[in-house]
């Protein structure tokens, strides 16, 4: 089975890749993350992922566009509910790329994060699969989250401190223990 794995970053992707390959699945990586801002953060995550996939010999497809304006246009009407738009942008693009590339299925390293809305991501991926006529390969990778973070530290990977969008970064600093008045 050939699966396109949408990847948000190398620390999240490393265990997803291992699990899928252990299951006998042929994995190709896919980078498309218009939500990641600012540009320095986008570049750091993309470059780390490029280096990692190259080091393990994994093919990486890239839809490499820093898309601040399109992302903000999509989420501006409902900042608090922005995650669904973010998931749609990335998972629908992954499904489309999987279909056009002749893959059997697609999935995402987002499913490793205990901080994401898992049910909403799954529902979004299922809608994308239906729209593009390609299978969504569901895996709950969350049990591997800590191992992925440990491996990332061992390999000296860049590890981010927030989900990716500028609004999640803002929320990180607005927590009571990190107020920046």
PDB file of C-alpha atoms in Angstrom:
ATOM      1  CA  UNK A   1       0.000   0.000   0.000  1.00  0.00           C
ATOM      2  CA  UNK A   2       1.307   3.456  -0.953  1.00  0.00           C
ATOM      3  CA  UNK A   3       0.384   6.220   1.477  1.00  0.00           C
ATOM      4  CA  UNK A   4       0.962   9.957   1.317  1.00  0.00           C
ATOM      5  CA  UNK A   5       1.813  11.222   4.786  1.00  0.00           C
ATOM      6  CA  UNK A   6       1.098  14.909   5.268  1.00  0.00           C
ATOM      7  CA  UNK A   7       3.816  16.171   7.619  1.00  0.00           C
ATOM      8  CA  UNK A   8       3.586  19.210   9.847  1.00  0.00           C
ATOM      9  CA  UNK A   9       7.161  18.880  11.130  1.00  0.00           C
ATOM     10  CA  UNK A  10       9.943  16.340  11.611  1.00  0.00           C
ATOM     11  CA  UNK A  11       9.457  15.851  15.382  1.00  0.00           C
ATOM     12  CA  UNK A  12       5.837  14.827  14.786  1.00  0.00           C
ATOM     13  CA  UNK A  13       6.539  12.843  11.620  1.00  0.00           C
ATOM     14  CA  UNK A  14       9.390  10.593  12.740  1.00  0.00           C
ATOM     15  CA  UNK A  15       7.274   8.117  14.708  1.00  0.00           C
ATOM     16  CA  UNK A  16       4.420   8.211  12.192  1.00  0.00           C
ATOM     17  CA  UNK A  17       6.856   7.157   9.483  1.00  0.00           C
ATOM     18  CA  UNK A  18       8.242   4.331  11.628  1.00  0.00           C
ATOM     19  CA  UNK A  19       4.795   3.015  12.577  1.00  0.00           C
ATOM     20  CA  UNK A  20       3.539   3.043   8.988  1.00  0.00           C
ATOM     21  CA  UNK A  21       6.687   1.431   7.612  1.00  0.00           C
ATOM     22  CA  UNK A  22       6.579  -1.230  10.335  1.00  0.00           C
ATOM     23  CA  UNK A  23       3.036  -1.977   9.145  1.00  0.00           C
ATOM     24  CA  UNK A  24       4.466  -2.595   5.647  1.00  0.00           C
ATOM     25  CA  UNK A  25       3.186   0.649   4.170  1.00  0.00           C
ATOM     26  CA  UNK A  26       5.210   2.491   1.534  1.00  0.00           C
ATOM     27  CA  UNK A  27       5.348   6.093   2.767  1.00  0.00           C
ATOM     28  CA  UNK A  28       5.922   9.289   0.810  1.00  0.00           C
ATOM     29  CA  UNK A  29       6.060  12.562   2.711  1.00  0.00           C
ATOM     30  CA  UNK A  30       4.044  15.658   1.854  1.00  0.00           C
ATOM     31  CA  UNK A  31       4.776  19.185   3.058  1.00  0.00           C
ATOM     32  CA  UNK A  32       1.978  21.736   2.875  1.00  0.00           C
ATOM     33  CA  UNK A  33       1.467  23.975   5.886  1.00  0.00           C
ATOM     34  CA  UNK A  34       0.127  27.431   5.018  1.00  0.00           C
ATOM     35  CA  UNK A  35      -0.773  27.967   8.661  1.00  0.00           C
ATOM     36  CA  UNK A  36       2.805  28.230   9.929  1.00  0.00           C
ATOM     37  CA  UNK A  37       3.883  31.780  10.714  1.00  0.00           C
ATOM     38  CA  UNK A  38       6.068  33.809  10.813  1.00  0.00           C
ATOM     39  CA  UNK A  39       8.251  32.975   7.822  1.00  0.00           C
ATOM     40  CA  UNK A  40      11.255  32.162  10.017  1.00  0.00           C
ATOM     41  CA  UNK A  41       9.184  29.488  11.787  1.00  0.00           C
ATOM     42  CA  UNK A  42       7.890  28.139   8.478  1.00  0.00           C
ATOM     43  CA  UNK A  43      11.411  27.910   7.088  1.00  0.00           C
ATOM     44  CA  UNK A  44      12.816  26.275  10.250  1.00  0.00           C
ATOM     45  CA  UNK A  45      10.172  23.536  10.245  1.00  0.00           C
ATOM     46  CA  UNK A  46      10.376  22.942   6.487  1.00  0.00           C
ATOM     47  CA  UNK A  47      14.173  22.789   6.436  1.00  0.00           C
ATOM     48  CA  UNK A  48      14.322  20.441   9.415  1.00  0.00           C
ATOM     49  CA  UNK A  49      11.815  18.147   7.711  1.00  0.00           C
ATOM     50  CA  UNK A  50      13.783  18.250   4.464  1.00  0.00           C
ATOM     51  CA  UNK A  51      16.979  17.295   6.277  1.00  0.00           C
ATOM     52  CA  UNK A  52      15.275  14.488   8.184  1.00  0.00           C
ATOM     53  CA  UNK A  53      13.534  12.913   5.195  1.00  0.00           C
ATOM     54  CA  UNK A  54      16.745  13.103   3.198  1.00  0.00           C
ATOM     55  CA  UNK A  55      18.684  11.449   6.037  1.00  0.00           C
ATOM     56  CA  UNK A  56      16.288   8.463   6.082  1.00  0.00           C
ATOM     57  CA  UNK A  57      15.862   8.264   2.312  1.00  0.00           C
ATOM     58  CA  UNK A  58      12.166   9.169   2.333  1.00  0.00           C
ATOM     59  CA  UNK A  59      10.769  10.913  -0.731  1.00  0.00           C
ATOM     60  CA  UNK A  60       9.191  14.271   0.141  1.00  0.00           C
ATOM     61  CA  UNK A  61       6.702  16.074  -2.069  1.00  0.00           C
ATOM     62  CA  UNK A  62       6.380  19.771  -1.347  1.00  0.00           C
ATOM     63  CA  UNK A  63       3.654  22.267  -1.964  1.00  0.00           C
ATOM     64  CA  UNK A  64       6.044  24.885  -0.707  1.00  0.00           C
ATOM     65  CA  UNK A  65       4.239  28.156  -0.443  1.00  0.00           C
ATOM     66  CA  UNK A  66       4.384  30.535   2.457  1.00  0.00           C
ATOM     67  CA  UNK A  67       0.712  31.459   2.448  1.00  0.00           C
ATOM     68  CA  UNK A  68       0.146  34.040   5.146  1.00  0.00           C
ATOM     69  CA  UNK A  69      -2.514  35.956   3.239  1.00  0.00           C
ATOM     70  CA  UNK A  70      -4.605  32.964   2.065  1.00  0.00           C
ATOM     71  CA  UNK A  71      -4.464  31.460   5.560  1.00  0.00           C
ATOM     72  CA  UNK A  72      -5.536  34.681   7.258  1.00  0.00           C
ATOM     73  CA  UNK A  73      -8.352  35.188   4.723  1.00  0.00           C
ATOM     74  CA  UNK A  74      -9.648  31.684   5.520  1.00  0.00           C
ATOM     75  CA  UNK A  75      -9.652  32.125   9.298  1.00  0.00           C
ATOM     76  CA  UNK A  76     -10.284  35.861   9.758  1.00  0.00           C
ATOM     77  CA  UNK A  77     -14.061  35.566  10.192  1.00  0.00           C
ATOM     78  CA  UNK A  78     -13.709  33.125  13.099  1.00  0.00           C
ATOM     79  CA  UNK A  79     -10.300  33.219  14.808  1.00  0.00           C
ATOM     80  CA  UNK A  80     -11.521  31.063  17.708  1.00  0.00           C
ATOM     81  CA  UNK A  81     -12.805  28.424  15.262  1.00  0.00           C
ATOM     82  CA  UNK A  82      -9.806  28.626  12.944  1.00  0.00           C
ATOM     83  CA  UNK A  83      -8.612  25.041  13.407  1.00  0.00           C
ATOM     84  CA  UNK A  84     -11.259  23.549  11.122  1.00  0.00           C
ATOM     85  CA  UNK A  85     -10.156  25.853   8.280  1.00  0.00           C
ATOM     86  CA  UNK A  86      -6.530  24.994   8.955  1.00  0.00           C
ATOM     87  CA  UNK A  87      -7.264  21.262   8.891  1.00  0.00           C
ATOM     88  CA  UNK A  88      -9.292  21.686   5.702  1.00  0.00           C
ATOM     89  CA  UNK A  89      -6.526  23.557   3.915  1.00  0.00           C
ATOM     90  CA  UNK A  90      -3.922  20.909   4.721  1.00  0.00           C
ATOM     91  CA  UNK A  91      -5.942  17.692   4.621  1.00  0.00           C
ATOM     92  CA  UNK A  92      -7.871  18.544   1.464  1.00  0.00           C
ATOM     93  CA  UNK A  93      -4.569  19.382  -0.226  1.00  0.00           C
ATOM     94  CA  UNK A  94      -3.122  16.064   0.960  1.00  0.00           C
ATOM     95  CA  UNK A  95      -6.140  14.144  -0.352  1.00  0.00           C
ATOM     96  CA  UNK A  96      -5.958  15.903  -3.708  1.00  0.00           C
ATOM     97  CA  UNK A  97      -2.222  15.274  -3.994  1.00  0.00           C
ATOM     98  CA  UNK A  98      -2.700  11.622  -3.025  1.00  0.00           C
ATOM     99  CA  UNK A  99      -5.398  11.153  -5.661  1.00  0.00           C
ATOM    100  CA  UNK A 100      -3.408  12.903  -8.386  1.00  0.00           C
ATOM    101  CA  UNK A 101      -0.248  10.999  -7.432  1.00  0.00           C
ATOM    102  CA  UNK A 102      -1.860   7.563  -7.579  1.00  0.00           C
ATOM    103  CA  UNK A 103      -1.504   6.841  -3.855  1.00  0.00           C
ATOM    104  CA  UNK A 104      -3.786   4.308  -2.200  1.00  0.00           C
ATOM    105  CA  UNK A 105      -4.384   6.551   0.800  1.00  0.00           C
ATOM    106  CA  UNK A 106      -3.311   9.573   2.792  1.00  0.00           C
ATOM    107  CA  UNK A 107      -2.912  10.449   6.455  1.00  0.00           C
ATOM    108  CA  UNK A 108      -1.173  13.109   8.533  1.00  0.00           C
ATOM    109  CA  UNK A 109       1.409  13.461  11.268  1.00  0.00           C
ATOM    110  CA  UNK A 110      -1.092  15.825  12.914  1.00  0.00           C
ATOM    111  CA  UNK A 111      -2.664  12.667  14.349  1.00  0.00           C
ATOM    112  CA  UNK A 112       0.278  12.282  16.735  1.00  0.00           C
ATOM    113  CA  UNK A 113      -0.381  15.490  18.635  1.00  0.00           C
ATOM    114  CA  UNK A 114      -2.279  15.315  21.914  1.00  0.00           C
ATOM    115  CA  UNK A 115      -2.880  19.058  21.498  1.00  0.00           C
ATOM    116  CA  UNK A 116      -4.936  18.846  18.278  1.00  0.00           C
ATOM    117  CA  UNK A 117      -8.683  18.288  18.002  1.00  0.00           C
ATOM    118  CA  UNK A 118      -8.474  14.656  16.923  1.00  0.00           C
ATOM    119  CA  UNK A 119     -12.164  14.147  16.184  1.00  0.00           C
ATOM    120  CA  UNK A 120     -12.349  17.299  14.068  1.00  0.00           C
ATOM    121  CA  UNK A 121      -9.226  16.307  12.130  1.00  0.00           C
ATOM    122  CA  UNK A 122     -10.582  12.842  11.480  1.00  0.00           C
ATOM    123  CA  UNK A 123     -13.940  14.171  10.288  1.00  0.00           C
ATOM    124  CA  UNK A 124     -12.167  16.677   8.041  1.00  0.00           C
ATOM    125  CA  UNK A 125      -9.890  14.008   6.566  1.00  0.00           C
ATOM    126  CA  UNK A 126     -12.872  11.749   5.905  1.00  0.00           C
ATOM    127  CA  UNK A 127     -14.641  14.581   4.043  1.00  0.00           C
ATOM    128  CA  UNK A 128     -11.479  15.217   2.005  1.00  0.00           C
ATOM    129  CA  UNK A 129     -11.168  11.522   1.166  1.00  0.00           C
ATOM    130  CA  UNK A 130     -14.756  11.411  -0.039  1.00  0.00           C
ATOM    131  CA  UNK A 131     -14.393  14.552  -2.132  1.00  0.00           C
ATOM    132  CA  UNK A 132     -11.255  13.335  -3.910  1.00  0.00           C
ATOM    133  CA  UNK A 133     -12.064   9.627  -4.064  1.00  0.00           C
ATOM    134  CA  UNK A 134      -9.010   8.413  -2.167  1.00  0.00           C
ATOM    135  CA  UNK A 135      -8.850   6.457   1.097  1.00  0.00           C
ATOM    136  CA  UNK A 136      -8.037   8.154   4.373  1.00  0.00           C
ATOM    137  CA  UNK A 137      -5.761   5.903   6.420  1.00  0.00           C
ATOM    138  CA  UNK A 138      -6.696   6.573  10.019  1.00  0.00           C
ATOM    139  CA  UNK A 139      -4.087   5.999  12.693  1.00  0.00           C
ATOM    140  CA  UNK A 140      -4.124   7.370  16.207  1.00  0.00           C
ATOM    141  CA  UNK A 141      -0.419   8.093  16.589  1.00  0.00           C
ATOM    142  CA  UNK A 142      -0.802   9.867  19.966  1.00  0.00           C
ATOM    143  CA  UNK A 143       0.726   6.996  21.980  1.00  0.00           C
ATOM    144  CA  UNK A 144       3.989   7.683  20.090  1.00  0.00           C
ATOM    145  CA  UNK A 145       4.091  11.435  20.765  1.00  0.00           C
ATOM    146  CA  UNK A 146       6.648  11.352  23.607  1.00  0.00           C
ATOM    147  CA  UNK A 147       8.887   8.892  21.736  1.00  0.00           C
ATOM    148  CA  UNK A 148       8.835  11.217  18.741  1.00  0.00           C
ATOM    149  CA  UNK A 149       9.819  14.186  20.872  1.00  0.00           C
ATOM    150  CA  UNK A 150      12.634  12.183  22.489  1.00  0.00           C
ATOM    151  CA  UNK A 151      13.938  11.069  19.096  1.00  0.00           C
ATOM    152  CA  UNK A 152      13.781  14.651  17.864  1.00  0.00           C
ATOM    153  CA  UNK A 153      15.929  15.775  20.808  1.00  0.00           C
ATOM    154  CA  UNK A 154      18.392  12.924  20.246  1.00  0.00           C
ATOM    155  CA  UNK A 155      18.750  13.900  16.590  1.00  0.00           C
ATOM    156  CA  UNK A 156      19.059  17.614  17.398  1.00  0.00           C
ATOM    157  CA  UNK A 157      15.930  18.536  15.448  1.00  0.00           C
ATOM    158  CA  UNK A 158      14.307  21.928  15.653  1.00  0.00           C
ATOM    159  CA  UNK A 159      11.339  21.573  18.023  1.00  0.00           C
ATOM    160  CA  UNK A 160       8.682  24.261  17.879  1.00  0.00           C
ATOM    161  CA  UNK A 161       6.839  25.704  20.840  1.00  0.00           C
ATOM    162  CA  UNK A 162       3.375  26.188  19.309  1.00  0.00           C
ATOM    163  CA  UNK A 163       1.023  24.633  16.763  1.00  0.00           C
ATOM    164  CA  UNK A 164       2.050  26.859  13.906  1.00  0.00           C
ATOM    165  CA  UNK A 165      -0.311  29.728  13.319  1.00  0.00           C
ATOM    166  CA  UNK A 166       0.369  33.142  14.735  1.00  0.00           C
ATOM    167  CA  UNK A 167      -2.823  32.898  16.786  1.00  0.00           C
ATOM    168  CA  UNK A 168      -1.642  29.726  18.541  1.00  0.00           C
ATOM    169  CA  UNK A 169       1.654  31.443  19.280  1.00  0.00           C
ATOM    170  CA  UNK A 170      -0.249  34.376  20.768  1.00  0.00           C
ATOM    171  CA  UNK A 171      -2.333  32.000  22.927  1.00  0.00           C
ATOM    172  CA  UNK A 172       0.832  30.326  24.184  1.00  0.00           C
ATOM    173  CA  UNK A 173       2.078  33.636  25.565  1.00  0.00           C
ATOM    174  CA  UNK A 174      -1.287  34.690  26.954  1.00  0.00           C
ATOM    175  CA  UNK A 175      -1.445  31.761  29.363  1.00  0.00           C
ATOM    176  CA  UNK A 176      -1.385  33.110  32.947  1.00  0.00           C
ATOM    177  CA  UNK A 177       2.130  31.824  33.682  1.00  0.00           C
ATOM    178  CA  UNK A 178       3.577  33.488  30.552  1.00  0.00           C
ATOM    179  CA  UNK A 179       1.851  36.844  30.407  1.00  0.00           C
ATOM    180  CA  UNK A 180       3.830  39.442  28.406  1.00  0.00           C
ATOM    181  CA  UNK A 181       2.338  42.749  29.489  1.00  0.00           C
TER     182      UNK A 181
END
